[in-house]
PDB file of C-alpha atoms in Angstrom:
ATOM      1  CA  UNK Q  27      23.383  23.934  -5.963  1.00  0.00           C
ATOM      2  CA  UNK Q  28      25.930  23.568  -3.242  1.00  0.00           C
ATOM      3  CA  UNK Q  29      26.771  20.358  -1.413  1.00  0.00           C
ATOM      4  CA  UNK Q  30      25.404  21.944   1.766  1.00  0.00           C
ATOM      5  CA  UNK Q  31      22.024  22.517   0.098  1.00  0.00           C
ATOM      6  CA  UNK Q  32      21.958  18.959  -1.253  1.00  0.00           C
ATOM      7  CA  UNK Q  33      22.783  17.478   2.169  1.00  0.00           C
ATOM      8  CA  UNK Q  34      19.982  19.496   3.743  1.00  0.00           C
ATOM      9  CA  UNK Q  35      17.586  18.496   0.960  1.00  0.00           C
ATOM     10  CA  UNK Q  36      18.490  14.801   1.322  1.00  0.00           C
ATOM     11  CA  UNK Q  37      18.083  15.026   5.091  1.00  0.00           C
ATOM     12  CA  UNK Q  38      14.698  16.749   4.724  1.00  0.00           C
ATOM     13  CA  UNK Q  39      13.376  14.203   2.212  1.00  0.00           C
ATOM     14  CA  UNK Q  40      14.659  11.277   4.272  1.00  0.00           C
ATOM     15  CA  UNK Q  41      13.117  12.599   7.481  1.00  0.00           C
ATOM     16  CA  UNK Q  42       9.831  13.386   5.719  1.00  0.00           C
ATOM     17  CA  UNK Q  43       9.565   9.849   4.285  1.00  0.00           C
ATOM     18  CA  UNK Q  44      10.469   8.321   7.658  1.00  0.00           C
ATOM     19  CA  UNK Q  45       7.838  10.419   9.469  1.00  0.00           C
ATOM     20  CA  UNK Q  46       5.149   9.556   6.906  1.00  0.00           C
ATOM     21  CA  UNK Q  47       5.856   5.825   7.217  1.00  0.00           C
ATOM     22  CA  UNK Q  48       5.947   6.118  11.021  1.00  0.00           C
ATOM     23  CA  UNK Q  49       2.591   7.924  11.097  1.00  0.00           C
ATOM     24  CA  UNK Q  50       1.078   5.303   8.800  1.00  0.00           C
ATOM     25  CA  UNK Q  51       2.378   2.473  10.963  1.00  0.00           C
ATOM     26  CA  UNK Q  52       0.668   4.067  13.975  1.00  0.00           C
ATOM     27  CA  UNK Q  53      -2.683   3.881  12.102  1.00  0.00           C
ATOM     28  CA  UNK Q  54      -3.801   7.353  13.201  1.00  0.00           C
ATOM     29  CA  UNK Q  55      -4.910   8.720   9.814  1.00  0.00           C
ATOM     30  CA  UNK Q  56      -8.569   8.169   8.908  1.00  0.00           C
ATOM     31  CA  UNK Q  57      -9.273   5.575   6.231  1.00  0.00           C
ATOM     32  CA  UNK Q  58     -12.123   5.399   3.752  1.00  0.00           C
ATOM     33  CA  UNK Q  59     -15.097   3.310   4.865  1.00  0.00           C
ATOM     34  CA  UNK Q  60     -14.721   1.059   1.834  1.00  0.00           C
ATOM     35  CA  UNK Q  61     -11.345  -0.139   0.579  1.00  0.00           C
ATOM     36  CA  UNK Q  62     -10.583   0.911  -2.995  1.00  0.00           C
ATOM     37  CA  UNK Q  63     -10.940  -1.890  -5.523  1.00  0.00           C
ATOM     38  CA  UNK Q  64      -7.235  -1.735  -6.437  1.00  0.00           C
ATOM     39  CA  UNK Q  65      -6.072  -2.539  -2.881  1.00  0.00           C
ATOM     40  CA  UNK Q  66      -5.534  -6.237  -3.497  1.00  0.00           C
ATOM     41  CA  UNK Q  67      -3.165  -5.452  -6.383  1.00  0.00           C
ATOM     42  CA  UNK Q  68      -0.758  -3.175  -4.467  1.00  0.00           C
ATOM     43  CA  UNK Q  69       1.241  -5.852  -2.576  1.00  0.00           C
ATOM     44  CA  UNK Q  70       1.917  -7.790  -5.781  1.00  0.00           C
ATOM     45  CA  UNK Q  71       2.747  -4.567  -7.621  1.00  0.00           C
ATOM     46  CA  UNK Q  72       5.197  -3.695  -4.843  1.00  0.00           C
ATOM     47  CA  UNK Q  73       6.834  -7.114  -5.140  1.00  0.00           C
ATOM     48  CA  UNK Q  74       7.195  -6.704  -8.909  1.00  0.00           C
ATOM     49  CA  UNK Q  75       8.640  -3.214  -8.489  1.00  0.00           C
ATOM     50  CA  UNK Q  76      11.145  -4.483  -5.914  1.00  0.00           C
ATOM     51  CA  UNK Q  77      12.060  -7.492  -8.034  1.00  0.00           C
ATOM     52  CA  UNK Q  78      12.528  -5.350 -11.130  1.00  0.00           C
ATOM     53  CA  UNK Q  79      14.722  -2.936  -9.162  1.00  0.00           C
ATOM     54  CA  UNK Q  80      16.840  -5.872  -7.964  1.00  0.00           C
ATOM     55  CA  UNK Q  81      17.425  -6.958 -11.552  1.00  0.00           C
ATOM     56  CA  UNK Q  82      18.142  -3.391 -12.670  1.00  0.00           C
ATOM     57  CA  UNK Q  83      20.695  -2.907  -9.888  1.00  0.00           C
ATOM     58  CA  UNK Q  84      22.575  -6.041 -10.942  1.00  0.00           C
ATOM     59  CA  UNK Q  85      22.452  -4.915 -14.588  1.00  0.00           C
ATOM     60  CA  UNK Q  86      23.735  -1.503 -13.504  1.00  0.00           C
ATOM     61  CA  UNK Q  87      26.676  -3.102 -11.726  1.00  0.00           C
ATOM     62  CA  UNK Q  88      27.447  -5.171 -14.817  1.00  0.00           C
ATOM     63  CA  UNK Q  89      27.288  -2.086 -17.050  1.00  0.00           C
ATOM     64  CA  UNK Q  90      29.621   0.025 -14.929  1.00  0.00           C
ATOM     65  CA  UNK Q  91      32.151  -2.786 -14.509  1.00  0.00           C
ATOM     66  CA  UNK Q  92      32.230  -2.986 -18.300  1.00  0.00           C
ATOM     67  CA  UNK Q  93      32.717   0.783 -18.675  1.00  0.00           C
ATOM     68  CA  UNK Q  94      29.286   1.644 -20.024  1.00  0.00           C
ATOM     69  CA  UNK Q  95      28.635   4.814 -18.006  1.00  0.00           C
ATOM     70  CA  UNK Q  96      25.765   6.081 -20.170  1.00  0.00           C
ATOM     71  CA  UNK Q  97      23.642   2.930 -19.798  1.00  0.00           C
ATOM     72  CA  UNK Q  98      24.697   2.591 -16.161  1.00  0.00           C
ATOM     73  CA  UNK Q  99      23.144   6.005 -15.510  1.00  0.00           C
ATOM     74  CA  UNK Q 100      20.010   5.204 -17.491  1.00  0.00           C
ATOM     75  CA  UNK Q 101      19.429   1.910 -15.710  1.00  0.00           C
ATOM     76  CA  UNK Q 102      19.993   3.546 -12.311  1.00  0.00           C
ATOM     77  CA  UNK Q 103      17.569   6.340 -13.131  1.00  0.00           C
ATOM     78  CA  UNK Q 104      14.978   3.726 -14.101  1.00  0.00           C
ATOM     79  CA  UNK Q 105      15.650   1.805 -10.855  1.00  0.00           C
ATOM     80  CA  UNK Q 106      15.276   5.050  -8.896  1.00  0.00           C
ATOM     81  CA  UNK Q 107      11.978   5.884 -10.645  1.00  0.00           C
ATOM     82  CA  UNK Q 108      10.606   2.400  -9.973  1.00  0.00           C
ATOM     83  CA  UNK Q 109      11.738   2.590  -6.339  1.00  0.00           C
ATOM     84  CA  UNK Q 110       9.979   5.957  -6.046  1.00  0.00           C
ATOM     85  CA  UNK Q 111       6.823   4.439  -7.525  1.00  0.00           C
ATOM     86  CA  UNK Q 112       7.193   1.580  -5.043  1.00  0.00           C
ATOM     87  CA  UNK Q 113       7.436   4.073  -2.164  1.00  0.00           C
ATOM     88  CA  UNK Q 114       4.207   5.803  -3.223  1.00  0.00           C
ATOM     89  CA  UNK Q 115       2.438   2.447  -3.616  1.00  0.00           C
ATOM     90  CA  UNK Q 116       3.827   1.217  -0.286  1.00  0.00           C
ATOM     91  CA  UNK Q 117       2.625   4.347   1.526  1.00  0.00           C
ATOM     92  CA  UNK Q 118      -0.803   4.103  -0.095  1.00  0.00           C
ATOM     93  CA  UNK Q 119      -1.116   0.413   0.801  1.00  0.00           C
ATOM     94  CA  UNK Q 120      -0.081   0.890   4.427  1.00  0.00           C
ATOM     95  CA  UNK Q 121      -2.470   3.798   4.818  1.00  0.00           C
ATOM     96  CA  UNK Q 122      -5.469   1.951   3.383  1.00  0.00           C
ATOM     97  CA  UNK Q 123      -4.930  -1.728   4.126  1.00  0.00           C
ATOM     98  CA  UNK Q 124      -5.955  -3.468   7.302  1.00  0.00           C
ATOM     99  CA  UNK Q 125      -3.059  -4.762   9.375  1.00  0.00           C
ATOM    100  CA  UNK Q 126      -1.829  -8.185   8.346  1.00  0.00           C
ATOM    101  CA  UNK Q 127      -0.244 -10.423  10.973  1.00  0.00           C
ATOM    102  CA  UNK Q 128       2.085 -13.228   9.995  1.00  0.00           C
ATOM    103  CA  UNK Q 129       0.422 -16.551  10.750  1.00  0.00           C
ATOM    104  CA  UNK Q 130      -3.124 -15.166  11.083  1.00  0.00           C
ATOM    105  CA  UNK Q 131      -4.847 -17.826   8.987  1.00  0.00           C
ATOM    106  CA  UNK Q 132      -8.433 -16.862   9.817  1.00  0.00           C
ATOM    107  CA  UNK Q 133      -7.883 -13.115   9.393  1.00  0.00           C
ATOM    108  CA  UNK Q 134      -9.273 -12.128  12.792  1.00  0.00           C
ATOM    109  CA  UNK Q 135      -6.236  -9.999  13.670  1.00  0.00           C
ATOM    110  CA  UNK Q 136      -5.057 -12.376  16.398  1.00  0.00           C
ATOM    111  CA  UNK Q 137      -2.420 -15.053  15.916  1.00  0.00           C
ATOM    112  CA  UNK Q 138      -3.490 -17.906  18.154  1.00  0.00           C
ATOM    113  CA  UNK Q 139      -1.158 -20.523  19.586  1.00  0.00           C
ATOM    114  CA  UNK Q 140      -2.444 -22.962  16.976  1.00  0.00           C
ATOM    115  CA  UNK Q 141      -1.742 -20.492  14.164  1.00  0.00           C
ATOM    116  CA  UNK Q 142       1.748 -19.810  15.550  1.00  0.00           C
ATOM    117  CA  UNK Q 143       2.401 -23.553  15.621  1.00  0.00           C
ATOM    118  CA  UNK Q 144       1.152 -23.875  12.036  1.00  0.00           C
ATOM    119  CA  UNK Q 145       3.531 -21.101  10.932  1.00  0.00           C
ATOM    120  CA  UNK Q 146       6.384 -22.806  12.770  1.00  0.00           C
ATOM    121  CA  UNK Q 147       9.939 -21.525  12.648  1.00  0.00           C
ATOM    122  CA  UNK Q 148       9.230 -19.738   9.383  1.00  0.00           C
ATOM    123  CA  UNK Q 149       7.542 -17.082  11.524  1.00  0.00           C
ATOM    124  CA  UNK Q 150      10.895 -16.239  13.181  1.00  0.00           C
ATOM    125  CA  UNK Q 151      12.701 -16.219   9.856  1.00  0.00           C
ATOM    126  CA  UNK Q 152      10.041 -13.855   8.501  1.00  0.00           C
ATOM    127  CA  UNK Q 153      10.504 -11.439  11.403  1.00  0.00           C
ATOM    128  CA  UNK Q 154      14.310 -11.444  11.087  1.00  0.00           C
ATOM    129  CA  UNK Q 155      14.041 -10.683   7.370  1.00  0.00           C
ATOM    130  CA  UNK Q 156      11.305  -8.092   7.926  1.00  0.00           C
ATOM    131  CA  UNK Q 157      13.140  -6.240  10.701  1.00  0.00           C
ATOM    132  CA  UNK Q 158      16.423  -6.105   8.782  1.00  0.00           C
ATOM    133  CA  UNK Q 159      14.500  -5.022   5.673  1.00  0.00           C
ATOM    134  CA  UNK Q 160      12.738  -2.181   7.518  1.00  0.00           C
ATOM    135  CA  UNK Q 161      15.878  -0.887   9.233  1.00  0.00           C
ATOM    136  CA  UNK Q 162      17.953  -0.918   6.060  1.00  0.00           C
ATOM    137  CA  UNK Q 163      15.116   0.524   3.954  1.00  0.00           C
ATOM    138  CA  UNK Q 164      14.901   3.471   6.345  1.00  0.00           C
ATOM    139  CA  UNK Q 165      18.644   4.069   6.124  1.00  0.00           C
ATOM    140  CA  UNK Q 166      19.245   3.536   2.420  1.00  0.00           C
ATOM    141  CA  UNK Q 167      17.226   6.495   1.086  1.00  0.00           C
ATOM    142  CA  UNK Q 168      19.796   9.178   1.928  1.00  0.00           C
ATOM    143  CA  UNK Q 169      22.552   6.937   0.550  1.00  0.00           C
ATOM    144  CA  UNK Q 170      20.643   6.513  -2.727  1.00  0.00           C
ATOM    145  CA  UNK Q 171      19.962  10.227  -3.060  1.00  0.00           C
ATOM    146  CA  UNK Q 172      23.578  11.189  -2.365  1.00  0.00           C
ATOM    147  CA  UNK Q 173      24.866   8.458  -4.692  1.00  0.00           C
ATOM    148  CA  UNK Q 174      22.690   9.877  -7.462  1.00  0.00           C
ATOM    149  CA  UNK Q 175      23.860  13.382  -6.747  1.00  0.00           C
ATOM    150  CA  UNK Q 176      27.542  12.478  -6.986  1.00  0.00           C
ATOM    151  CA  UNK Q 177      26.973  10.203  -9.969  1.00  0.00           C
ATOM    152  CA  UNK Q 178      25.048  12.779 -11.960  1.00  0.00           C
ATOM    153  CA  UNK Q 179      27.687  15.416 -11.140  1.00  0.00           C
ATOM    154  CA  UNK Q 180      30.337  12.916 -12.304  1.00  0.00           C
ATOM    155  CA  UNK Q 181      32.153  13.161  -8.991  1.00  0.00           C
ATOM    156  CA  UNK Q 182      33.308   9.607  -9.529  1.00  0.00           C
ATOM    157  CA  UNK Q 183      35.531   9.199  -6.461  1.00  0.00           C
ATOM    158  CA  UNK Q 184      32.809  10.344  -4.041  1.00  0.00           C
ATOM    159  CA  UNK Q 185      30.225   8.314  -5.959  1.00  0.00           C
ATOM    160  CA  UNK Q 186      32.299   5.123  -5.791  1.00  0.00           C
ATOM    161  CA  UNK Q 187      32.981   5.499  -2.062  1.00  0.00           C
ATOM    162  CA  UNK Q 188      29.296   5.944  -1.320  1.00  0.00           C
ATOM    163  CA  UNK Q 189      28.043   3.270  -3.707  1.00  0.00           C
ATOM    164  CA  UNK Q 190      30.165   0.652  -1.956  1.00  0.00           C
ATOM    165  CA  UNK Q 191      27.597   0.961   0.839  1.00  0.00           C
ATOM    166  CA  UNK Q 192      24.536   2.012  -1.152  1.00  0.00           C
ATOM    167  CA  UNK Q 193      24.521  -0.796  -3.718  1.00  0.00           C
ATOM    168  CA  UNK Q 194      24.533  -3.819  -1.386  1.00  0.00           C
ATOM    169  CA  UNK Q 195      22.038  -2.228   1.004  1.00  0.00           C
ATOM    170  CA  UNK Q 196      19.668  -1.162  -1.789  1.00  0.00           C
ATOM    171  CA  UNK Q 197      19.943  -4.590  -3.405  1.00  0.00           C
ATOM    172  CA  UNK Q 198      19.289  -6.314  -0.058  1.00  0.00           C
ATOM    173  CA  UNK Q 199      16.232  -4.119   0.541  1.00  0.00           C
ATOM    174  CA  UNK Q 200      14.753  -4.833  -2.897  1.00  0.00           C
ATOM    175  CA  UNK Q 201      15.388  -8.586  -2.711  1.00  0.00           C
ATOM    176  CA  UNK Q 202      14.059  -8.917   0.840  1.00  0.00           C
ATOM    177  CA  UNK Q 203      11.031  -6.848  -0.168  1.00  0.00           C
ATOM    178  CA  UNK Q 204      10.085  -9.637  -2.558  1.00  0.00           C
ATOM    179  CA  UNK Q 205      10.799 -12.296   0.072  1.00  0.00           C
ATOM    180  CA  UNK Q 206       8.647 -10.480   2.645  1.00  0.00           C
ATOM    181  CA  UNK Q 207       5.799 -10.342   0.133  1.00  0.00           C
ATOM    182  CA  UNK Q 208       6.083 -14.066  -0.632  1.00  0.00           C
ATOM    183  CA  UNK Q 209       6.060 -14.916   3.068  1.00  0.00           C
ATOM    184  CA  UNK Q 210       3.207 -12.597   4.144  1.00  0.00           C
ATOM    185  CA  UNK Q 211       0.902 -12.877   1.112  1.00  0.00           C
ATOM    186  CA  UNK Q 212      -0.909 -16.052   2.289  1.00  0.00           C
ATOM    187  CA  UNK Q 213      -2.176 -14.029   5.254  1.00  0.00           C
ATOM    188  CA  UNK Q 214      -3.773 -11.150   3.327  1.00  0.00           C
ATOM    189  CA  UNK Q 215      -7.523 -11.096   3.972  1.00  0.00           C
ATOM    190  CA  UNK Q 216      -8.857  -8.203   1.919  1.00  0.00           C
TER     191      UNK Q 216
END
């Protein structure tokens, strides 16, 4: 496989994932009349997957700084697999789940002035974290895929240059994914 093919493949996968998430956020796909029984488990599963990936990324950094390339690769492959599982679970959840609004205590889909007051300034903090999380999550996928490509090919110089950006962004996305879950979970009404 040539670099040109890989770049096109990474671009295609990244665009496909972005379009799927965008379509799901627009709520235009039909949903089943009854929510599947596993729906309530998906947000917590996603938080665990993100949290585990955060830990694995830190372990991976430790391993490579101590020269253990073999285990560094293995841990990164596991983190990638768990992130892929997260992406499938995330897409499934956002297709099936009703919209959750931060601060909506009664679950009616409207955040009243009283509910906004009850949420307080934490509501603004939540939105700052959420927006940065979403933007960086959308941008990190091609970085992850290219980092894996160069790492698996043992093109160490290219891998290192790319990972200087990929690692902190991926780590931020996984950590903030857990924080977003913790902040929004009191408002799930399904």
